[in-house]
PDB file of C-alpha atoms in Angstrom:
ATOM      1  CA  UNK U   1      34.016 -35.323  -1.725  1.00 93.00           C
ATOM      2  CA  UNK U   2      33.777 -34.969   2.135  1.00 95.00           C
ATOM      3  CA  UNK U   3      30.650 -32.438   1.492  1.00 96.00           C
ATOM      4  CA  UNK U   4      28.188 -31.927  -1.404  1.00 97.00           C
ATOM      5  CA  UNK U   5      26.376 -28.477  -1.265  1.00 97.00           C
ATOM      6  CA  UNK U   6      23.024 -28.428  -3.263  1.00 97.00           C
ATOM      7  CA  UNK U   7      20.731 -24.749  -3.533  1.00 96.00           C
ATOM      8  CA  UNK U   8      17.178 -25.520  -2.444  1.00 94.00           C
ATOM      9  CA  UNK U   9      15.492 -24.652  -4.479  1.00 92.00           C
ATOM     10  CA  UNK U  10      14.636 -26.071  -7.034  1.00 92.00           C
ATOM     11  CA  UNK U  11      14.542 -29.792  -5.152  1.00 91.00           C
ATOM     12  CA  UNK U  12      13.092 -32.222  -7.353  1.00 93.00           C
ATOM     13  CA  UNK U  13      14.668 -34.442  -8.595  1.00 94.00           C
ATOM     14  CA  UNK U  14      17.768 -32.914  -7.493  1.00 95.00           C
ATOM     15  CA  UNK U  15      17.671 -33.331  -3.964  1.00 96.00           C
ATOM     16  CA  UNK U  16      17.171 -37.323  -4.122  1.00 97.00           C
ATOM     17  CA  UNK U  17      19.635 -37.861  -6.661  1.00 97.00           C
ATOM     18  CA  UNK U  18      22.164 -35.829  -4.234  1.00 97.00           C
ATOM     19  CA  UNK U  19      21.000 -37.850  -1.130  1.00 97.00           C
ATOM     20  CA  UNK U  20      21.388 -41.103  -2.870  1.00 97.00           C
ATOM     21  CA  UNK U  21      24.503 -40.255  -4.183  1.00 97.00           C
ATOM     22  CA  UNK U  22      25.689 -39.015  -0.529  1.00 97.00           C
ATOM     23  CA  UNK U  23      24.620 -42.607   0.493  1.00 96.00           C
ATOM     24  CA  UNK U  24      26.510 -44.680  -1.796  1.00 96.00           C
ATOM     25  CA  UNK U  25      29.954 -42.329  -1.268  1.00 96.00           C
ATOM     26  CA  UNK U  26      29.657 -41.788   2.616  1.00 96.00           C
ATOM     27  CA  UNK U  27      29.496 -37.725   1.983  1.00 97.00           C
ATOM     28  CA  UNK U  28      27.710 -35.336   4.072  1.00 97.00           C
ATOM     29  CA  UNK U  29      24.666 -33.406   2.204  1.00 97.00           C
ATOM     30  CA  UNK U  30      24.341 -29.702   2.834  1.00 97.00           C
ATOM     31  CA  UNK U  31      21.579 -27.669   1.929  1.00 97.00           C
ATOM     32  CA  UNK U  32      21.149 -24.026   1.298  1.00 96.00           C
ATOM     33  CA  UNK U  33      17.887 -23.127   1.405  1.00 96.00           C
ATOM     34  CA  UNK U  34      16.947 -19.987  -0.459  1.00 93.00           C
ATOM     35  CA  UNK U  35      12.988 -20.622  -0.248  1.00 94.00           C
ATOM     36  CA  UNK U  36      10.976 -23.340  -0.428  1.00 95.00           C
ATOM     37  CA  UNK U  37       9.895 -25.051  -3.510  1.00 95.00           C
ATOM     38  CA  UNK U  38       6.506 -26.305  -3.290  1.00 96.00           C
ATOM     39  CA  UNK U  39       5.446 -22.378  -2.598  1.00 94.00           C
ATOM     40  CA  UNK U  40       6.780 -21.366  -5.976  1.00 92.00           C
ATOM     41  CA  UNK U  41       5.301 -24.170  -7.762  1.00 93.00           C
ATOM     42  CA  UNK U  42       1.934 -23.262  -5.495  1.00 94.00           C
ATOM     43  CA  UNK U  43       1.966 -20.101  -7.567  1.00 89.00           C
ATOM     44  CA  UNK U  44       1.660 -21.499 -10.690  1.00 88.00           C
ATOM     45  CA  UNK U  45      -0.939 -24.786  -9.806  1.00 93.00           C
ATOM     46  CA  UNK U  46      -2.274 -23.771  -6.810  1.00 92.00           C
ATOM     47  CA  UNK U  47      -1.830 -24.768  -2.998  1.00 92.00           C
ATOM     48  CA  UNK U  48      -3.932 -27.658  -3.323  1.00 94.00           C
ATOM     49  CA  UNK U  49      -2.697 -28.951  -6.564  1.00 96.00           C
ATOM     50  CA  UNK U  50      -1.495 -33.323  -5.836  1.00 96.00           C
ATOM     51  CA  UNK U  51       1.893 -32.173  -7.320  1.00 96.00           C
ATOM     52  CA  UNK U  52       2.254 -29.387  -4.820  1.00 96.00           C
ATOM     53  CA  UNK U  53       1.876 -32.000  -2.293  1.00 96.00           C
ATOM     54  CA  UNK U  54       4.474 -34.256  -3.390  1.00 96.00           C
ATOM     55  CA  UNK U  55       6.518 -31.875  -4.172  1.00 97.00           C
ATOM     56  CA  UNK U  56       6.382 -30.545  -1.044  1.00 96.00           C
ATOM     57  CA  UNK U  57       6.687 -34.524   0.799  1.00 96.00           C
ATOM     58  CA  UNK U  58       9.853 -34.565  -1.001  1.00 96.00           C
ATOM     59  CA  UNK U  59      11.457 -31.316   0.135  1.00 96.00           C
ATOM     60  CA  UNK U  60      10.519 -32.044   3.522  1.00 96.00           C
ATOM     61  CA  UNK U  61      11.015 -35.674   3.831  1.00 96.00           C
ATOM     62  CA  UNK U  62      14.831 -35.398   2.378  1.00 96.00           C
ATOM     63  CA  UNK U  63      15.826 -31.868   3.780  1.00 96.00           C
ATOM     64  CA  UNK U  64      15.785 -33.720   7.105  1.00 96.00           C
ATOM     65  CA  UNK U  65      17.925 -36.271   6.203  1.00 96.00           C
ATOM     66  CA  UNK U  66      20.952 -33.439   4.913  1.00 96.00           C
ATOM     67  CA  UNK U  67      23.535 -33.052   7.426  1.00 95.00           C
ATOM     68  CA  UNK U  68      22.985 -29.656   7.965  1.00 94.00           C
ATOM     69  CA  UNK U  69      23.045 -26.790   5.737  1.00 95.00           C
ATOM     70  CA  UNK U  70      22.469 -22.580   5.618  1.00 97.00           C
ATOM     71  CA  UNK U  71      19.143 -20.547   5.463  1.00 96.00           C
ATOM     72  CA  UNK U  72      19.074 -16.678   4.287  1.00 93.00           C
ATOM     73  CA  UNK U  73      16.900 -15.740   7.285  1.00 95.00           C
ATOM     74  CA  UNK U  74      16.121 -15.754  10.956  1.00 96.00           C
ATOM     75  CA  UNK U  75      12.605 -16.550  10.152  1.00 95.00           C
ATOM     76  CA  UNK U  76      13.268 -19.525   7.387  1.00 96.00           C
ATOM     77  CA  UNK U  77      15.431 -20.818   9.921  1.00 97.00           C
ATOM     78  CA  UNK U  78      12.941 -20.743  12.610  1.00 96.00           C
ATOM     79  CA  UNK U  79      10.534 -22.087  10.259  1.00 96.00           C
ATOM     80  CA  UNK U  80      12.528 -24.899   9.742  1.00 96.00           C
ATOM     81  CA  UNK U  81      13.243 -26.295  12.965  1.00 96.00           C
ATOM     82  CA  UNK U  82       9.369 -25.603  14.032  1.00 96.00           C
ATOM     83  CA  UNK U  83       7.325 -26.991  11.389  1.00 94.00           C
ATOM     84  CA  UNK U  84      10.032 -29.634   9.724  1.00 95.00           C
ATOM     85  CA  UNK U  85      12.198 -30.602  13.011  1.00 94.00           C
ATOM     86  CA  UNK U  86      15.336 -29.139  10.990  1.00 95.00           C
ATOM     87  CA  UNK U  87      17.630 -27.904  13.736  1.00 92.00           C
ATOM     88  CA  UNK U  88      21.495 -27.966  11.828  1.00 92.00           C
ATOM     89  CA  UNK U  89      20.594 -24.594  10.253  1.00 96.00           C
ATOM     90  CA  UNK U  90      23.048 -21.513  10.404  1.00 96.00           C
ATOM     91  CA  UNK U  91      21.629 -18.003   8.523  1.00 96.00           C
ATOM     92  CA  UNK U  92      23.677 -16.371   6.245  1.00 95.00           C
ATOM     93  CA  UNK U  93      22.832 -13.445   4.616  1.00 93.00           C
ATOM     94  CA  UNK U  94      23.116 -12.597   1.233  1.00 91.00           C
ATOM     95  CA  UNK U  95      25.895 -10.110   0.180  1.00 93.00           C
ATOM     96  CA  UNK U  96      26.284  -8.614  -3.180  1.00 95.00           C
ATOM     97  CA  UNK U  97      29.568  -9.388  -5.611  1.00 94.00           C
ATOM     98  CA  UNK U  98      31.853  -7.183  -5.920  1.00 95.00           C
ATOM     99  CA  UNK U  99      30.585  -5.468  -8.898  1.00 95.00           C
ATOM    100  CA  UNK U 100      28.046  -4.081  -6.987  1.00 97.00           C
ATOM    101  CA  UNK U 101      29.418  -0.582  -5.674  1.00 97.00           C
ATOM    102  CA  UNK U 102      28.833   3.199  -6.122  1.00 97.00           C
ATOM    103  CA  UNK U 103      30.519   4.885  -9.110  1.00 96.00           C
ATOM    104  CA  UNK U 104      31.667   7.878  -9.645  1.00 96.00           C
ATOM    105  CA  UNK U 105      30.294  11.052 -11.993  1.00 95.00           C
ATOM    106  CA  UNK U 106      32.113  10.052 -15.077  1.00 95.00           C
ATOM    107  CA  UNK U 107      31.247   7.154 -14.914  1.00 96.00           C
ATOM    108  CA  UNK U 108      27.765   7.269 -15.037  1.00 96.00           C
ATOM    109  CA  UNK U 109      27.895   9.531 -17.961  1.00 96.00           C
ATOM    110  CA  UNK U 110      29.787   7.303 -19.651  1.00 96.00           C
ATOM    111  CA  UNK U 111      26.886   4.703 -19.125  1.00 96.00           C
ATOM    112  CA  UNK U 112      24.410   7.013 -19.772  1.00 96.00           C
ATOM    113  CA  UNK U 113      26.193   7.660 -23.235  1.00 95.00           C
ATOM    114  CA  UNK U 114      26.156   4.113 -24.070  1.00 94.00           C
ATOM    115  CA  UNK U 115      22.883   3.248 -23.347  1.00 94.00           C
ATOM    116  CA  UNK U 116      21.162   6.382 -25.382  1.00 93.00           C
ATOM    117  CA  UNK U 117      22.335   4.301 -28.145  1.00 89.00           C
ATOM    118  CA  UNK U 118      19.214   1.926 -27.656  1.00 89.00           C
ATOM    119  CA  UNK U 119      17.455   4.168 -24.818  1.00 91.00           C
ATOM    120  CA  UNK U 120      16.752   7.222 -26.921  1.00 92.00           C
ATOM    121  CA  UNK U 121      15.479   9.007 -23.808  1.00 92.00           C
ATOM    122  CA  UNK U 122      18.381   8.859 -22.632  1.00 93.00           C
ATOM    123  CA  UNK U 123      19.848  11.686 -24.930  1.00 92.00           C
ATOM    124  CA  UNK U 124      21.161  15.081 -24.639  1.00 88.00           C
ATOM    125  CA  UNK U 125      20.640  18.035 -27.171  1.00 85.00           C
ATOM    126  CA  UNK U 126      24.226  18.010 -28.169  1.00 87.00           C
ATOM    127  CA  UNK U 127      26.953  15.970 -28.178  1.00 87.00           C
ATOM    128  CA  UNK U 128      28.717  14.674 -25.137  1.00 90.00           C
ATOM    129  CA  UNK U 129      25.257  15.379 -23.199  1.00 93.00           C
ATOM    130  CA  UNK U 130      22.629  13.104 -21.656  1.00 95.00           C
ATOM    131  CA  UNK U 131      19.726  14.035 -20.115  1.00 95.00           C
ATOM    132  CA  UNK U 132      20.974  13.473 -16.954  1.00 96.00           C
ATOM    133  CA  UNK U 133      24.453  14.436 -17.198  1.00 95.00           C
ATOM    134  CA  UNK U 134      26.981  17.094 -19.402  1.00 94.00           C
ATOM    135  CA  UNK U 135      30.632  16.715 -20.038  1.00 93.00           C
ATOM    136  CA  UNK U 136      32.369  20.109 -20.560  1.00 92.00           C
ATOM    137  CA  UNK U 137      35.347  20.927 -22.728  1.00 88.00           C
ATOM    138  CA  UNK U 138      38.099  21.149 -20.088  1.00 90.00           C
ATOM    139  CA  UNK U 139      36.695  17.478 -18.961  1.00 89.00           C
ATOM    140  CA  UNK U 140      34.286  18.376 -16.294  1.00 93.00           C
ATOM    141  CA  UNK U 141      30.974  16.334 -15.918  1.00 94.00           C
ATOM    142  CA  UNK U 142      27.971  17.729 -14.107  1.00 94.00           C
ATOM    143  CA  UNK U 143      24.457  16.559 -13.644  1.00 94.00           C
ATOM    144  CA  UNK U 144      21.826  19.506 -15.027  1.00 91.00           C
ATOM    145  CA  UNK U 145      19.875  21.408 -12.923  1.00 88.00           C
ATOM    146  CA  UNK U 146      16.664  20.403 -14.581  1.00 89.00           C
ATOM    147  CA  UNK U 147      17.593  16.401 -14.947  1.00 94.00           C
ATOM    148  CA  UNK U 148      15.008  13.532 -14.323  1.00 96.00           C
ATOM    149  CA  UNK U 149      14.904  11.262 -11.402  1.00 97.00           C
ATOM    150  CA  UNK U 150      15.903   7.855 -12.389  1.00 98.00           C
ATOM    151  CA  UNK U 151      14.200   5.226 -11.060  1.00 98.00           C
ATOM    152  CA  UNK U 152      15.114   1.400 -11.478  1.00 97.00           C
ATOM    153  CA  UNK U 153      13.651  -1.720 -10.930  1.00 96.00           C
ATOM    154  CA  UNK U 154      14.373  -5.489 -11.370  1.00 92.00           C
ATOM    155  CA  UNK U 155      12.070  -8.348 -12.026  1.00 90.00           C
ATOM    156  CA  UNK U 156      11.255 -11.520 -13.416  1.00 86.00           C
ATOM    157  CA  UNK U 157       7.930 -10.690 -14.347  1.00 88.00           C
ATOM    158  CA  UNK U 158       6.293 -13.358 -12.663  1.00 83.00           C
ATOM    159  CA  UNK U 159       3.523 -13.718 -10.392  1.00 80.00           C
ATOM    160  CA  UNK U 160       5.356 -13.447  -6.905  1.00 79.00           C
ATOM    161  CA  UNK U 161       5.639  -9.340  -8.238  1.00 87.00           C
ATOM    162  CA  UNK U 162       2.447  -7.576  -8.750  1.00 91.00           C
ATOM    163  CA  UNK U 163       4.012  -5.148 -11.261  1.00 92.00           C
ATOM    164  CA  UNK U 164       0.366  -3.311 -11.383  1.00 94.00           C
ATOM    165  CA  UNK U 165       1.404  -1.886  -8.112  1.00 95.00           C
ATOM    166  CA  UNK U 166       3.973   0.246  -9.605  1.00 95.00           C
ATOM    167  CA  UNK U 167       2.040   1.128 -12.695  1.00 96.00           C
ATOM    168  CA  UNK U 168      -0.639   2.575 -10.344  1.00 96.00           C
ATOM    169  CA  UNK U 169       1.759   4.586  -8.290  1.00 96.00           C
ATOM    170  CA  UNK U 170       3.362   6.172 -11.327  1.00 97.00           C
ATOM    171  CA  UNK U 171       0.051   7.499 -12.009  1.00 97.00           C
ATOM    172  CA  UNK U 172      -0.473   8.977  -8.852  1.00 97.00           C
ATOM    173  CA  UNK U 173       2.687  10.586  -9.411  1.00 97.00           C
ATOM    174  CA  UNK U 174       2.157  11.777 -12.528  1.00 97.00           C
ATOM    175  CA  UNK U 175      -0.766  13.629 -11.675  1.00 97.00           C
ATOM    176  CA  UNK U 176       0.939  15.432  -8.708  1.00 97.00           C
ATOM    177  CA  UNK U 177       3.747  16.385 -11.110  1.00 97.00           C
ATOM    178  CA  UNK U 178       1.414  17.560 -13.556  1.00 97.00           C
ATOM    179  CA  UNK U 179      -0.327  19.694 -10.747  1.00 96.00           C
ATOM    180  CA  UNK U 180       3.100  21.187  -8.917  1.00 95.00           C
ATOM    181  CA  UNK U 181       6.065  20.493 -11.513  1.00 93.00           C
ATOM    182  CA  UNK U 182       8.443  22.347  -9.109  1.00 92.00           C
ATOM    183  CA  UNK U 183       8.308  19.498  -6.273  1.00 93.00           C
ATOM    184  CA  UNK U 184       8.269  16.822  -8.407  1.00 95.00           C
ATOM    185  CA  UNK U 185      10.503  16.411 -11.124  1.00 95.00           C
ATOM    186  CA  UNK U 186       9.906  14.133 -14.114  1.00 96.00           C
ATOM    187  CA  UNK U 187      10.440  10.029 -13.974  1.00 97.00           C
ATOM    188  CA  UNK U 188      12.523   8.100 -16.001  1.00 97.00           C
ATOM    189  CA  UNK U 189      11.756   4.406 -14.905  1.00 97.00           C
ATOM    190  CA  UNK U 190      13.865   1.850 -16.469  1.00 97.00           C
ATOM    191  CA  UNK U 191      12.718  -1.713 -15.886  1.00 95.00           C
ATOM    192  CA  UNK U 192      15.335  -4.751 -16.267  1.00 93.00           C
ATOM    193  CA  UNK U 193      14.790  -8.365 -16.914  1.00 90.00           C
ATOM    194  CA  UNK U 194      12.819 -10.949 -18.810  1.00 90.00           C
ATOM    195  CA  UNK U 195       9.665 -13.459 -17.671  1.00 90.00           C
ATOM    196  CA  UNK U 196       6.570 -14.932 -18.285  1.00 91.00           C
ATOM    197  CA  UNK U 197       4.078 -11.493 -17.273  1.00 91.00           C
ATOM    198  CA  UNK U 198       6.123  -9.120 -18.923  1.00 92.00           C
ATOM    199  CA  UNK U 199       4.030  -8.231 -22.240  1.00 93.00           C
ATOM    200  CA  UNK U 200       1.142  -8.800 -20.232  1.00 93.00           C
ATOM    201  CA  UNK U 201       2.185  -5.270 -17.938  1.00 94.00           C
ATOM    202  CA  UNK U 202       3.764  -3.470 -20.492  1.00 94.00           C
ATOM    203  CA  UNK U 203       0.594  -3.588 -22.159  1.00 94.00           C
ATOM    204  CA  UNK U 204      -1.549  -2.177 -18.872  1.00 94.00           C
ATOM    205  CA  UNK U 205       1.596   0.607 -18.942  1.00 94.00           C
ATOM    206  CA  UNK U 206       1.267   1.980 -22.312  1.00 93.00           C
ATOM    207  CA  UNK U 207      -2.600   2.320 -21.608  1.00 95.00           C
ATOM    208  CA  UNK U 208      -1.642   5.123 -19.769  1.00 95.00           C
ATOM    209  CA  UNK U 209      -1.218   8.629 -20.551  1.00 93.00           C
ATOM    210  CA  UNK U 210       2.046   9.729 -18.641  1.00 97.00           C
ATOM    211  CA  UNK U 211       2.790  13.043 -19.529  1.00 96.00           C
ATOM    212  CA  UNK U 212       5.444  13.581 -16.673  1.00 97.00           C
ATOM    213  CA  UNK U 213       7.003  10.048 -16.455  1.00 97.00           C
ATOM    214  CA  UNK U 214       8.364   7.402 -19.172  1.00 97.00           C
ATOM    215  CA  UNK U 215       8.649   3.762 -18.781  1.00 96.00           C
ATOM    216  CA  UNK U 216      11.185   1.975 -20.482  1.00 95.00           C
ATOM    217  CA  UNK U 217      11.734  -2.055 -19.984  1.00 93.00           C
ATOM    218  CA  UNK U 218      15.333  -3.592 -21.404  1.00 92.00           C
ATOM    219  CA  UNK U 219      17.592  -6.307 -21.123  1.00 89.00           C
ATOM    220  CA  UNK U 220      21.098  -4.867 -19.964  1.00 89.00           C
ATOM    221  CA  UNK U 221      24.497  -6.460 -20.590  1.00 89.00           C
ATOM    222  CA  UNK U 222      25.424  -7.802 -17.117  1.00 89.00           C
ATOM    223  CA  UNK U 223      28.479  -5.365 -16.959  1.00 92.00           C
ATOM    224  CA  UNK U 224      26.194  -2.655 -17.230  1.00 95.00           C
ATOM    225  CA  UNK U 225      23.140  -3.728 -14.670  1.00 95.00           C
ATOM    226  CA  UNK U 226      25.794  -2.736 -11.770  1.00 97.00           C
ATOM    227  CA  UNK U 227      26.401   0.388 -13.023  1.00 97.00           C
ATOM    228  CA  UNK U 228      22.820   1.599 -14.108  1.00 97.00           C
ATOM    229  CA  UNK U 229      21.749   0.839 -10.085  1.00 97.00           C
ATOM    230  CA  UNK U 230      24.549   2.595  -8.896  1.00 97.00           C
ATOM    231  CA  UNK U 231      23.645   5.720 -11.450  1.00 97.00           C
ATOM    232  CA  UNK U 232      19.703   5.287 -10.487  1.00 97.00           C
ATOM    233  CA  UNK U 233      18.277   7.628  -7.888  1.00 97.00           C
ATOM    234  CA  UNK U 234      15.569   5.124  -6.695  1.00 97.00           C
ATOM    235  CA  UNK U 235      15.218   1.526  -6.686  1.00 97.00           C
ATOM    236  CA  UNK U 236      12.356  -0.128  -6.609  1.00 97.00           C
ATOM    237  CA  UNK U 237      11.678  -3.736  -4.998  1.00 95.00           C
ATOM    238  CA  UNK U 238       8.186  -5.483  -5.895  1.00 94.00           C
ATOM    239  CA  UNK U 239       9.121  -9.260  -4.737  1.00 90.00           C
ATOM    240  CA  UNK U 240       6.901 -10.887  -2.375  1.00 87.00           C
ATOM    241  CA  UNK U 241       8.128 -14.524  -1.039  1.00 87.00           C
ATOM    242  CA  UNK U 242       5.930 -17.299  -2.413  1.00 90.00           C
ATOM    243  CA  UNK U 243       6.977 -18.224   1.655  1.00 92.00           C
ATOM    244  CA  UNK U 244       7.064 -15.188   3.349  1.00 91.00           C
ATOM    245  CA  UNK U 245      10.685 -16.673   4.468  1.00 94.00           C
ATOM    246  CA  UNK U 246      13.244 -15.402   1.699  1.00 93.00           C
ATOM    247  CA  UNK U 247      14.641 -12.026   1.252  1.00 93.00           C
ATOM    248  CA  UNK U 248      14.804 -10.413  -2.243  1.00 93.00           C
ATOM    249  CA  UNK U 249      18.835 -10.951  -3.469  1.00 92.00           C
ATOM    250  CA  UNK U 250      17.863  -7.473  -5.931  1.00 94.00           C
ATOM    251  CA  UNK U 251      17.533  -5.161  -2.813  1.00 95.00           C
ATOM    252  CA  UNK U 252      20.974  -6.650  -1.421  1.00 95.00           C
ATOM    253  CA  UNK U 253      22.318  -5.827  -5.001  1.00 96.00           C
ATOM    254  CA  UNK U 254      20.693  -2.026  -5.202  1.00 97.00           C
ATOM    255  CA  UNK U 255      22.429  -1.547  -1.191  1.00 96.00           C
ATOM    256  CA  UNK U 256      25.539  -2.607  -2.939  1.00 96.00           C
ATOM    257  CA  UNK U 257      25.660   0.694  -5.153  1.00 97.00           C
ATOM    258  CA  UNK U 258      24.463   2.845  -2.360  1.00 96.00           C
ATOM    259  CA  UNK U 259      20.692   3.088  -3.186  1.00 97.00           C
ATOM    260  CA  UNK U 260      17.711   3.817  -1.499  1.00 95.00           C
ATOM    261  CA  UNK U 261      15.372   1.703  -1.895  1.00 96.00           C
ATOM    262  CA  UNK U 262      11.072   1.177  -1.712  1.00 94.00           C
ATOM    263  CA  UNK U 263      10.074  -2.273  -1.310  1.00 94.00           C
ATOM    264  CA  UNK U 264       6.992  -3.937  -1.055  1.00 92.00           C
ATOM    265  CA  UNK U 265       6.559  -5.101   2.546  1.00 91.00           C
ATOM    266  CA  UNK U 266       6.287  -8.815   4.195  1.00 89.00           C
ATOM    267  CA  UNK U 267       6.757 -10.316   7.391  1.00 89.00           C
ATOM    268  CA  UNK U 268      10.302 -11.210   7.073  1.00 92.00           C
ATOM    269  CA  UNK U 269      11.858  -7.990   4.938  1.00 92.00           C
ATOM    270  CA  UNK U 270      12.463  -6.337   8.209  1.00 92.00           C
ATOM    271  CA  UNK U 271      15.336  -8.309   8.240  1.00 94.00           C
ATOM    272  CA  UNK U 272      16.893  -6.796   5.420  1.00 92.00           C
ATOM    273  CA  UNK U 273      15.229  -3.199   5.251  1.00 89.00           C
ATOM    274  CA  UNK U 274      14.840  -0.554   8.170  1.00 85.00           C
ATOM    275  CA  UNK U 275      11.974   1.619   7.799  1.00 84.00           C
ATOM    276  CA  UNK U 276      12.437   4.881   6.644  1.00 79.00           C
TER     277      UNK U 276
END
């Protein structure tokens, strides 16, 4: 091949292997860097860990030897060519797939349906009725008056998202909606995805004693993730970059269906969100 593109990261011992290989078949190496590596493994050892280090001689040491390559922000970019002397760097944004757009009324109910098979909450009093939503017997669906918000978030469960942050909120909330109902309605907040922290929150959420907001974490079929953000009034966003340099792909995703969304702030996000 003329070009071999590698993601960055992860970088070791994949970016070697690809620059050796580039050597030996005249080929140009392009990188595209999504983050750095040695940050995310700095979150599990610690910044001063030897590994880190080397780690972190390798990225550096071989990223300046690609022929070029993409960044996913202005400030990764200007990162790069400040504090590595990588200058063949053009940003381009992520986008979401196609998948990602808003839906329509039926649709949603039809989710909703689906889903109340393993997300009871999700169920009407009768049949063809959610909690959300109501199909009516000329073929009409509504949302009711007195629905829940729904509220979605996705995560890994790992240490770059402090999920306590949202646990504590919800609290908050609760006790404002327990104290004026009429202004704030109830919470249904459905959590997606799998990782290493995830029994360890769950556990800090069902210590508390919601009595106007429900929690619910599950793994969705990856047809139905699209939909459920595009049928969520809320998304929520608690990545932080391990850099400070890389935007979170999930909020490009949630803009995809039309959703608002509340994100945790950093340096670079203002790249991605507008305030307010």
């Amino acid at each position: 091949p003329e070009c071999l593109l590698l993601q960055n990261p992860p970088c070791v011992p994949a970016l070697p292997v690809c620059w050796l290989y580039c050597l030996f078949f005249r080929s140009r190496l392009l990188l595209d860097w999504h983050n750095y590596g040695y940050t995310i493994l700095a979150l599990s050892l610690g910044q001063r860990h030897p590994l880190v280090s080397i780690y972190k001689a390798i990225e550096r040491f071989f990223g300046r030897l690609a022929s070029g390559g993409i960044c996913v922000s202005r400030a990764m970019k200007d990162d790069l060519k400040k504090n590595w002397g990588i200058n063949n760097i053009t940003v381009h944004y992520d986008r979401p797939p196609k998948r990602f757009h808003p839906t329509s009324t039926e649709d949603k109910h039809d989710l909703f349906l689906k889903l109340s098979t393993s997300l009871p909450c999700l169920s009407g009093s009768i049949p063809d009725k959610t909690v959300f939503t109501e199909r009516f017997a000329d073929g009409r669906v509504t949302f009711s008056e007195d629905r829940p918000a729904l509220v979605i978030s996705s995560t890994s469960w790992a240490k770059d998202e402090d999920f306590s942050i949202l646990i504590k909120a919800l609290s908050v909330y609760d006790e404002k909606a327990i104290a004026n109902p009429k202004n704030y309605p109830r919470l249904i907040v459905v959590v997606t995805g799998k990782g290493p922290l995830k029994e360890h929150y769950l556990e800090l959420a069902s210590q508390c004693e919601w009595e106007r907001v429900l929690l619910e974490a599950v793994w969705l079929d990856p047809g139905d993730y699209p939909r459920l953000l595009a049928a969520a009034d809320m998304g929520v966003c608690l990545h932080t970059s391990s850099s400070g340099l890389d935007l979170p792909m999930k909020v490009v995703d949630m803009f995809g269906c039309g959703l608002p969304v509340f994100a945790l702030h950093y340096n670079t996000l203002d790249e991605l969100l507008q305030h307010n």
